[in-house]
Structure formats: structure tokens, C-alpha cells
Amino acid sequence: MPTVNVRERGDVQYRRLGKSGLKVSSLSFGSWVTFGTQIAENSAANMIHTAIEAGVNFFDNAEVYSGGESERIMGAAFAELALPRHSFIVSSKYFWGIHDTPHTKFTLNRKYLLEAVDKSLERLSLDHLDLIFCHRPDPDTPIEETVWAMSDIVGSGKAHYWGTSEWSAGELIEAYRIAEKHHLRAPVMEQPQYNMFTREKVEKEFAPLYGNYGLGLTTWSPLASGLLSGKYISGVPKDSRAALAGYEWLKDGLTSKEANEKVKRLKVVADKVDSTLSQLAIAWCLNNPNVSTVILGASKVSQLKENLAASEVVDRLSPEIISEIEAIIG
Ligand code: NDP
């Protein structure tokens, strides 16, 4: 693999991560499902190379993805590409745990969080992460304990910013209150699902948090796991996510007749703006100014290239086109 020429080029633009000074590429790349399951070491470097060449600077990961293997593969790819550490932003997320003990599963306790971050760094072969997330809320650990732990990790230099994933607005406001009271580092970003079929949290529940707290968003599943690419309109392709062992739970949603009828109607709109369905769905997410970065997923370089070109489609989303989309998705 040739060394990547890390020039910031391509059409991907950079947005501030909420009120922080960090600039993330508006399109980023994540490794859930793919690294360690569909994509091995060599192809992972290829994917990251493709993303970097398009201007992507943020790569999303989590401890639980492939039981830690996804972090190891991503770290090996960074090393193979000899990427300067200042040129990329990398994340990990914690909650589910990969060790089967009462204090390391489904938790955000202090012991788990501090030890888990150390292990991520080992697997990634890095000395710090840029973003760390509480992957889900944990009703069994006081939010105060979690805020102290995440703030301490950032204070130790092992991560630069912390945030949450799929927390409620109420839980986030509680975290801000605790951070303010004790002069701790507060959450900078949230990672919610956001796509044409799942929009409530980003557009309604979190609405007061952008202005009041400067919350940034790194949003996931822009294609609703591939549904919005149109690939499930006529059944389940053999090489698709819905056909993977272990992901049967996604199948009903991906093959839903009602959802696929809407996708068929969206195809007419995509044709009008001269884009693919996937590009239209991703551009629609980018069109929301509260989204700092849309995390893309792809199992093939060709998909990633297609999806990265979604940046070019945003300008084609006129008010009329947005209304047509609204009429379909509701
Ligand atoms: P998407 O909804 O975009 O789904 C990506 C999948 O759709 C690909 O792996 C591929 O699957 C298929 N696909 C992508 N592009 C195309 C295309 N152009 N044509 C046809 N099929 C396509 O994103 P993900 O669900 O992967 O989520 C993106 C990232 O978000 C994750 O990698 C992860 O980093 C993050 N995430 C975070 C979560 C959280 O709880 N915080 C939860 C989930 C994701 P295939 O080819 O196998 O069908």
C-alpha cells in the first residue's frame, strides 16, 4: 500500500464539532459490522486510503466492534498507511464491554471506563484517542461517576474530547449540570442514529441542546444499514448486511414492504437530482446544519466512493426537492 499523500482535498468539507474548535470532515467513515467481519486488514487500509484521499479526517470505532478486532485492524491500517497522527481523528466507544464480568458489561463505571480506554489504545497502537463516547446510557451507574471518569480520561491526555451515544436530552442536561458544578469537562458531542427514517431525536429532542450547550453530532447509519440504498427493494442480496450471520435482527426492518415502497418513490427524486439513492440519503443528512459529520459505512471501496460523492449533491437539494422528500418520508 503506498503512503497516503495527506492533503486535504476532495469535496468533503469541514465542520466544527459543536462549539469545540475541532474540525471534522462532514463525511467520516466507521467500521461497525465491516472491519473484522466483511473486511480484513488489507482491504481496511484500502478503504481508509480511499476516504483520506476524498478529504475524510474522522474514523469511528468502538471497543465492542468485532470484540476489539475492529480497533486492531484500524490501528494496523493507520500504521500501514503511515498516516501522521495529526492528520486524522479517531474515536472509540464504551458500554457493552468485551469481558464477561459483572463490572465490565453494560456499564459506564469508572473502573471499566479507565481500563477499557487503555486497552483500546493498545489495540490501535496509539497513545491517545481524539473522541471517546459513552456508547449507551447506564442506569446502574450514577451519571456523576461517569462524568468524573470521562473528564479524568480527557484530563489524562488519553483522549481529547468526550461525548455520548443515544443518550436522552435529559441525561445530557444532567451531565452538563454535573460538569458545571464540579468544573469538569462536559460532553462535546452525541452520536445518534440519523437518517430519512429515524429523525426524531436529532430534529426534535436535541433541538434545545445545539444553541444552549453547543452540542455537536456525529450521526450514524445514514442509509439505515443499507435500506436507503435501494438494495432491499427486490429481496436480500447474498452479499448484503441483512444476509450476514448474527445480523438477522436487522432483516425485518430492511425488508419491510412499507419502507421499501418509500425507497422506490425516493428513487424518482434521486433521478431528478442526478444522484444515486445512497447519495440522496446522505446529502439529506448533510443538509442539517446541526450535524457535524455523517459517519458512512461501506463494505466495498466502490460503495465508499459512491457515498463520498454525496457532498456534491447537497447543493442540488432545493426547497422543492426537500418538500418532495418530506412528502415521501413524513
Ligand atoms: P449505513 O446505514 O450507511 O450502512 C452501511 C452499509 O450499507 C454498508 O456497510 C453496506 O452494507 C451498505 N451500503 C453502503 N453504501 C452502499 C451503496 N452505495 N450501495 C449499496 N449498499 C451500500 O451505515 P452503518 O450502519 O454502517 O453506520 C455507519 C457507522 O456509524 C458505523 O460504521 C459506526 O461507526 C457508526 N455506528 C454507530 C452506532 C452507535 O450506536 N453509536 C450504531 C451503528 C453505527 P452491505 O454491503 O453489507 O449490505
Coordinates of C-alpha atoms and ligand atoms in Angstrom, one line a residue:
M1 CA 0.0 0.0 0.0
P2 CA 1.5 3.4 -1.0
T3 CA 1.9 6.0 1.7
V4 CA -1.1 8.4 1.5
N5 CA -0.5 11.9 0.5
V6 CA -2.4 13.6 3.3
R7 CA -3.6 16.7 1.5
E8 CA -7.0 17.8 2.4
R9 CA -8.7 17.6 -0.9
G10 CA -11.9 16.3 -2.4
D11 CA -15.3 17.8 -1.9
V12 CA -15.7 16.8 1.7
Q13 CA -16.0 20.0 3.8
Y14 CA -15.0 20.5 7.4
R15 CA -17.4 21.5 10.2
R16 CA -16.8 22.3 13.8
L17 CA -17.7 19.6 16.2
G18 CA -20.4 21.5 18.0
K19 CA -18.9 24.5 19.8
S20 CA -15.5 22.9 20.1
G21 CA -12.6 24.1 17.9
L22 CA -12.1 20.7 16.4
K23 CA -12.9 20.5 12.7
V24 CA -14.3 17.2 11.4
S25 CA -14.9 16.2 7.8
S26 CA -18.6 16.4 7.1
L27 CA -18.4 12.8 5.9
S28 CA -16.5 10.3 8.0
F29 CA -16.0 6.6 8.0
G30 CA -16.9 3.9 10.6
S31 CA -16.1 0.3 11.0
W32 CA -19.2 -1.3 12.6
V33 CA -20.1 -4.7 11.0
T34 CA -17.4 -4.4 8.4
F35 CA -13.9 -4.4 9.9
G36 CA -13.2 -8.0 11.1
T37 CA -16.4 -9.4 9.6
Q38 CA -16.6 -8.4 6.0
I39 CA -13.3 -6.5 5.7
A40 CA -9.8 -7.9 6.7
E41 CA -6.6 -6.0 7.3
N42 CA -5.5 -5.3 3.8
S43 CA -8.9 -4.0 2.5
A44 CA -9.3 -1.9 5.6
A45 CA -6.2 0.1 4.6
N46 CA -7.6 0.4 1.1
M47 CA -10.9 1.8 2.4
I48 CA -9.1 4.3 4.8
H49 CA -6.9 5.3 1.9
T50 CA -9.9 6.0 -0.3
A51 CA -11.6 8.0 2.5
I52 CA -8.5 10.1 3.2
E53 CA -8.0 10.8 -0.5
A54 CA -11.5 12.3 -0.5
G55 CA -10.7 14.5 2.5
V56 CA -12.1 12.4 5.3
N57 CA -10.3 13.1 8.6
F58 CA -12.5 11.2 11.1
F59 CA -12.7 7.4 11.6
D60 CA -15.2 6.0 14.0
N61 CA -14.7 2.8 16.0
A62 CA -15.9 1.1 19.2
E63 CA -14.4 -1.4 21.7
V64 CA -17.3 -3.8 21.0
Y65 CA -17.0 -3.9 17.2
S66 CA -15.8 -7.4 16.4
G67 CA -14.8 -7.8 20.1
G68 CA -11.8 -5.4 19.7
E69 CA -10.7 -6.7 16.3
S70 CA -12.1 -3.7 14.6
E71 CA -9.8 -1.4 16.6
R72 CA -6.8 -3.7 15.9
I73 CA -7.5 -3.7 12.2
M74 CA -7.9 0.1 12.1
G75 CA -4.7 0.7 14.0
A76 CA -2.8 -1.7 11.6
A77 CA -4.3 0.2 8.7
F78 CA -3.2 3.6 10.1
A79 CA 0.3 2.2 10.6
E80 CA 0.4 0.6 7.1
L81 CA -0.5 3.9 5.5
A82 CA 2.0 5.8 7.8
L83 CA -0.6 8.4 8.5
P84 CA 0.8 11.3 10.6
R85 CA -1.1 11.3 13.9
H86 CA -2.0 15.0 13.5
S87 CA -3.8 14.2 10.2
F88 CA -6.7 12.1 11.5
I89 CA -9.3 11.9 14.2
V90 CA -10.2 8.5 15.7
S91 CA -12.8 7.5 18.2
S92 CA -13.8 4.6 20.3
K93 CA -17.0 3.9 22.3
Y94 CA -17.6 2.1 25.6
F95 CA -20.6 0.4 27.3
W96 CA -21.2 -3.1 26.1
G97 CA -17.7 -4.4 27.2
I98 CA -15.8 -7.4 25.8
H99 CA -15.0 -9.2 29.1
D100 CA -17.7 -11.2 30.8
T101 CA -17.6 -9.9 34.4
P102 CA -20.3 -8.0 36.3
H103 CA -18.3 -4.7 36.3
T104 CA -17.2 -4.8 32.6
K105 CA -20.5 -5.5 30.8
F106 CA -23.3 -2.9 30.1
T107 CA -21.6 -0.4 32.3
L108 CA -20.2 3.1 32.5
N109 CA -18.5 2.7 35.8
R110 CA -15.1 4.3 36.5
K111 CA -13.1 1.1 36.7
Y112 CA -14.4 -0.2 33.4
L113 CA -14.0 3.1 31.5
L114 CA -10.5 3.9 32.6
E115 CA -9.2 0.3 31.9
A116 CA -11.2 0.0 28.6
V117 CA -9.6 3.1 27.1
D118 CA -6.1 1.8 27.9
K119 CA -6.9 -1.5 26.1
S120 CA -8.3 0.4 23.0
L121 CA -5.1 2.4 22.8
E122 CA -3.1 -0.9 22.9
R123 CA -5.2 -2.4 20.1
L124 CA -5.0 0.8 18.0
S125 CA -1.3 1.1 18.8
L126 CA -1.9 4.8 19.6
D127 CA -1.1 6.9 22.6
H128 CA -4.3 8.9 22.6
L129 CA -7.8 8.8 21.1
D130 CA -9.4 12.0 19.8
L131 CA -13.0 11.3 20.7
I132 CA -14.4 8.8 23.3
F133 CA -18.1 8.1 23.7
C134 CA -20.3 6.5 26.3
H135 CA -21.9 4.1 23.8
R136 CA -25.2 4.0 25.7
P137 CA -26.6 5.4 29.0
D138 CA -26.1 3.1 32.0
P139 CA -28.9 3.3 34.5
D140 CA -26.8 1.4 37.1
T141 CA -24.0 3.9 37.4
P142 CA -24.7 7.4 38.6
I143 CA -24.2 9.9 35.8
E144 CA -21.9 11.8 38.2
E145 CA -19.4 8.9 38.4
T146 CA -19.4 8.6 34.6
V147 CA -18.8 12.4 34.1
W148 CA -15.9 12.3 36.5
A149 CA -14.4 9.3 34.8
M150 CA -14.7 10.7 31.3
S151 CA -13.5 14.1 32.4
D152 CA -10.5 12.5 34.1
I153 CA -9.6 10.4 31.0
V154 CA -9.6 13.6 28.9
G155 CA -7.6 15.3 31.7
S156 CA -5.0 12.5 31.5
G157 CA -4.4 13.2 27.8
K158 CA -5.6 9.7 26.7
A159 CA -8.5 11.3 24.8
H160 CA -9.2 14.9 23.7
Y161 CA -13.0 15.2 23.8
W162 CA -15.8 13.0 25.3
G163 CA -19.4 12.5 24.3
T164 CA -22.3 10.1 24.4
S165 CA -24.2 7.9 22.1
E166 CA -28.0 7.5 22.2
W167 CA -28.4 9.4 25.5
S168 CA -31.6 11.3 26.1
A169 CA -31.6 15.1 26.2
G170 CA -32.4 14.8 29.9
E171 CA -29.4 12.6 30.6
L172 CA -27.2 15.0 28.7
I173 CA -28.5 18.0 30.6
E174 CA -27.8 16.2 33.8
A175 CA -24.2 15.6 32.6
Y176 CA -23.8 19.3 31.7
R177 CA -25.1 20.3 35.2
I178 CA -22.7 18.0 37.0
A179 CA -19.7 19.1 34.8
E180 CA -20.5 22.7 35.5
K181 CA -21.0 22.2 39.3
H182 CA -17.6 20.4 39.7
H183 CA -15.7 22.3 36.9
L184 CA -15.3 19.1 34.9
R185 CA -15.0 18.7 31.2
A186 CA -18.5 18.4 29.7
P187 CA -19.7 16.3 26.8
V188 CA -18.9 17.8 23.4
M189 CA -20.8 15.5 21.1
E190 CA -23.5 13.0 20.8
Q191 CA -23.7 10.1 18.3
P192 CA -27.4 9.4 17.5
Q193 CA -28.8 7.5 14.6
Y194 CA -30.0 9.9 11.9
N195 CA -31.4 9.2 8.5
M196 CA -34.6 9.7 6.5
F197 CA -36.4 7.1 8.6
T198 CA -35.1 8.0 12.1
R199 CA -35.0 11.7 12.7
E200 CA -37.0 12.5 15.9
K201 CA -34.1 12.7 18.3
V202 CA -31.8 14.9 16.2
E203 CA -34.6 17.2 14.9
K204 CA -36.9 17.5 18.0
E205 CA -35.5 16.1 21.3
F206 CA -32.0 17.6 20.9
A207 CA -33.2 20.9 19.4
P208 CA -32.5 23.0 22.5
L209 CA -29.1 21.5 23.1
Y210 CA -27.4 22.9 20.0
G211 CA -27.8 26.5 21.0
N212 CA -27.8 26.1 24.7
Y213 CA -24.8 23.8 25.1
G214 CA -23.1 23.8 21.7
L215 CA -23.7 20.0 21.3
G216 CA -22.0 18.6 18.1
L217 CA -23.3 15.5 16.3
T218 CA -21.5 12.5 14.7
T219 CA -24.5 10.7 13.2
W220 CA -24.8 7.0 12.4
S221 CA -26.4 4.8 9.8
P222 CA -27.2 7.4 7.1
L223 CA -28.5 4.6 4.9
A224 CA -30.4 2.8 7.7
S225 CA -28.0 -0.1 7.3
G226 CA -28.3 -0.1 3.5
L227 CA -32.1 0.2 3.3
L228 CA -31.9 3.7 1.8
S229 CA -29.5 2.5 -1.0
G230 CA -32.5 0.6 -2.5
K231 CA -30.7 -2.7 -2.4
Y232 CA -33.5 -4.4 -0.5
I233 CA -36.4 -3.4 -2.9
S234 CA -36.4 -6.8 -4.5
G235 CA -35.2 -9.0 -1.7
V236 CA -32.0 -9.7 0.2
P237 CA -28.8 -9.7 -1.9
K238 CA -26.5 -12.6 -0.9
D239 CA -23.5 -10.3 -0.1
S240 CA -25.5 -7.7 2.0
R241 CA -25.7 -6.9 5.7
A242 CA -29.1 -8.5 6.0
A243 CA -27.7 -11.8 4.9
L244 CA -24.8 -11.8 7.4
A245 CA -24.9 -14.4 10.3
G246 CA -25.5 -12.5 13.5
Y247 CA -27.4 -9.6 11.9
E248 CA -30.8 -11.4 11.5
W249 CA -32.3 -8.9 13.8
L250 CA -31.9 -6.2 11.1
K251 CA -33.7 -8.3 8.4
D252 CA -37.3 -7.4 9.2
G253 CA -36.6 -3.7 9.1
L254 CA -34.5 -3.9 5.9
T255 CA -37.1 -5.9 4.0
S256 CA -40.2 -4.0 5.3
K257 CA -42.6 -3.6 2.4
E258 CA -43.7 -0.2 3.6
A259 CA -40.2 1.2 3.9
N260 CA -39.1 -0.2 0.5
E261 CA -42.2 1.4 -1.1
K262 CA -40.9 4.8 0.2
V263 CA -37.4 4.0 -1.1
K264 CA -38.9 3.3 -4.6
R265 CA -40.5 6.7 -4.5
L266 CA -37.3 8.3 -3.3
K267 CA -35.6 6.8 -6.4
V268 CA -37.7 9.2 -8.6
V269 CA -36.3 12.2 -6.6
A270 CA -32.7 10.8 -6.8
D271 CA -33.1 10.6 -10.6
K272 CA -34.3 14.2 -10.7
V273 CA -31.1 15.5 -9.0
D274 CA -28.9 13.1 -10.9
S275 CA -27.8 11.2 -7.9
T276 CA -28.0 7.6 -6.7
L277 CA -30.4 6.8 -3.8
S278 CA -27.5 6.4 -1.4
Q279 CA -26.1 9.8 -2.3
L280 CA -29.5 11.5 -1.9
A281 CA -30.0 9.9 1.5
I282 CA -26.5 11.0 2.7
A283 CA -26.8 14.5 1.2
W284 CA -30.2 14.8 3.1
C285 CA -28.3 14.2 6.4
L286 CA -25.6 16.7 5.4
N287 CA -28.3 19.3 4.7
N288 CA -28.9 19.5 8.5
P289 CA -26.5 22.2 9.8
N290 CA -26.6 20.7 13.4
V291 CA -24.9 17.5 12.0
S292 CA -21.1 17.9 12.4
T293 CA -20.3 14.7 10.5
V294 CA -22.2 11.9 8.9
I295 CA -20.5 8.6 9.6
L296 CA -20.5 6.5 6.5
G297 CA -20.4 2.7 6.4
A298 CA -19.3 0.6 3.4
S299 CA -18.4 -3.0 2.8
K300 CA -16.7 -2.2 -0.6
V301 CA -14.5 0.5 -1.9
S302 CA -17.0 1.1 -4.7
Q303 CA -19.7 1.9 -2.2
L304 CA -17.5 4.2 -0.3
K305 CA -16.6 6.1 -3.4
E306 CA -20.2 6.4 -4.4
N307 CA -21.2 7.6 -0.9
L308 CA -18.3 10.2 -0.6
A309 CA -19.6 11.9 -3.8
A310 CA -22.8 12.7 -1.8
S311 CA -21.2 16.0 -0.8
E312 CA -21.7 17.2 -4.4
V313 CA -25.4 16.5 -4.2
V314 CA -26.2 18.8 -1.2
D315 CA -26.4 21.9 -3.4
R316 CA -29.0 20.2 -5.6
L317 CA -31.4 19.9 -2.7
S318 CA -33.6 22.9 -3.5
P319 CA -36.6 23.7 -1.2
E320 CA -38.8 22.0 -3.8
I321 CA -36.7 18.8 -3.7
I322 CA -36.7 18.8 0.1
S323 CA -40.5 19.1 0.1
E324 CA -40.8 16.2 -2.3
I325 CA -38.7 14.1 0.1
E326 CA -40.7 15.3 3.1
A327 CA -43.9 14.2 1.3
I328 CA -42.5 10.7 1.0
I329 CA -40.8 10.2 4.3
G330 CA -43.2 12.1 6.5
Ligands
NDP1 P1 -25.1 2.8 6.8 O1 -26.5 3.0 7.2 O2 -24.7 3.8 5.7 O3 -25.0 1.3 6.2 C1 -23.8 1.0 5.6 C2 -24.0 -0.4 4.9 O4 -24.9 -0.2 3.8 C3 -22.7 -0.8 4.3 O5 -21.8 -1.5 5.2 C4 -23.2 -1.7 3.1 O6 -23.6 -2.9 3.6 C5 -24.4 -0.9 2.7 N1 -24.0 0.2 1.7 C6 -23.3 1.3 1.9 N2 -23.2 2.1 0.8 C7 -23.9 1.4 -0.1 C8 -24.1 1.7 -1.5 N3 -23.7 2.8 -2.1 N4 -24.8 0.8 -2.2 C9 -25.3 -0.4 -1.6 N5 -25.1 -0.7 -0.3 C10 -24.4 0.2 0.4 O7 -24.1 3.0 7.9 P2 -23.7 2.0 9.2 O8 -24.9 1.4 9.7 O9 -22.6 1.1 8.7 O10 -23.2 3.0 10.2 C11 -22.1 3.9 9.9 C12 -21.2 4.0 11.1 O11 -21.8 4.6 12.2 C13 -20.7 2.6 11.7 O12 -19.6 2.0 11.0 C14 -20.3 3.0 13.1 O13 -19.0 3.6 13.0 C15 -21.4 4.1 13.4 N6 -22.5 3.5 14.2 C16 -22.6 3.8 15.5 C17 -23.6 3.3 16.2 C18 -23.8 3.8 17.7 O14 -24.5 3.1 18.4 N7 -23.1 4.8 18.1 C19 -24.5 2.3 15.7 C20 -24.3 1.9 14.4 C21 -23.3 2.5 13.6 P3 -23.6 -4.3 2.8 O15 -22.8 -4.1 1.6 O16 -23.0 -5.3 3.7 O17 -25.0 -4.5 2.5

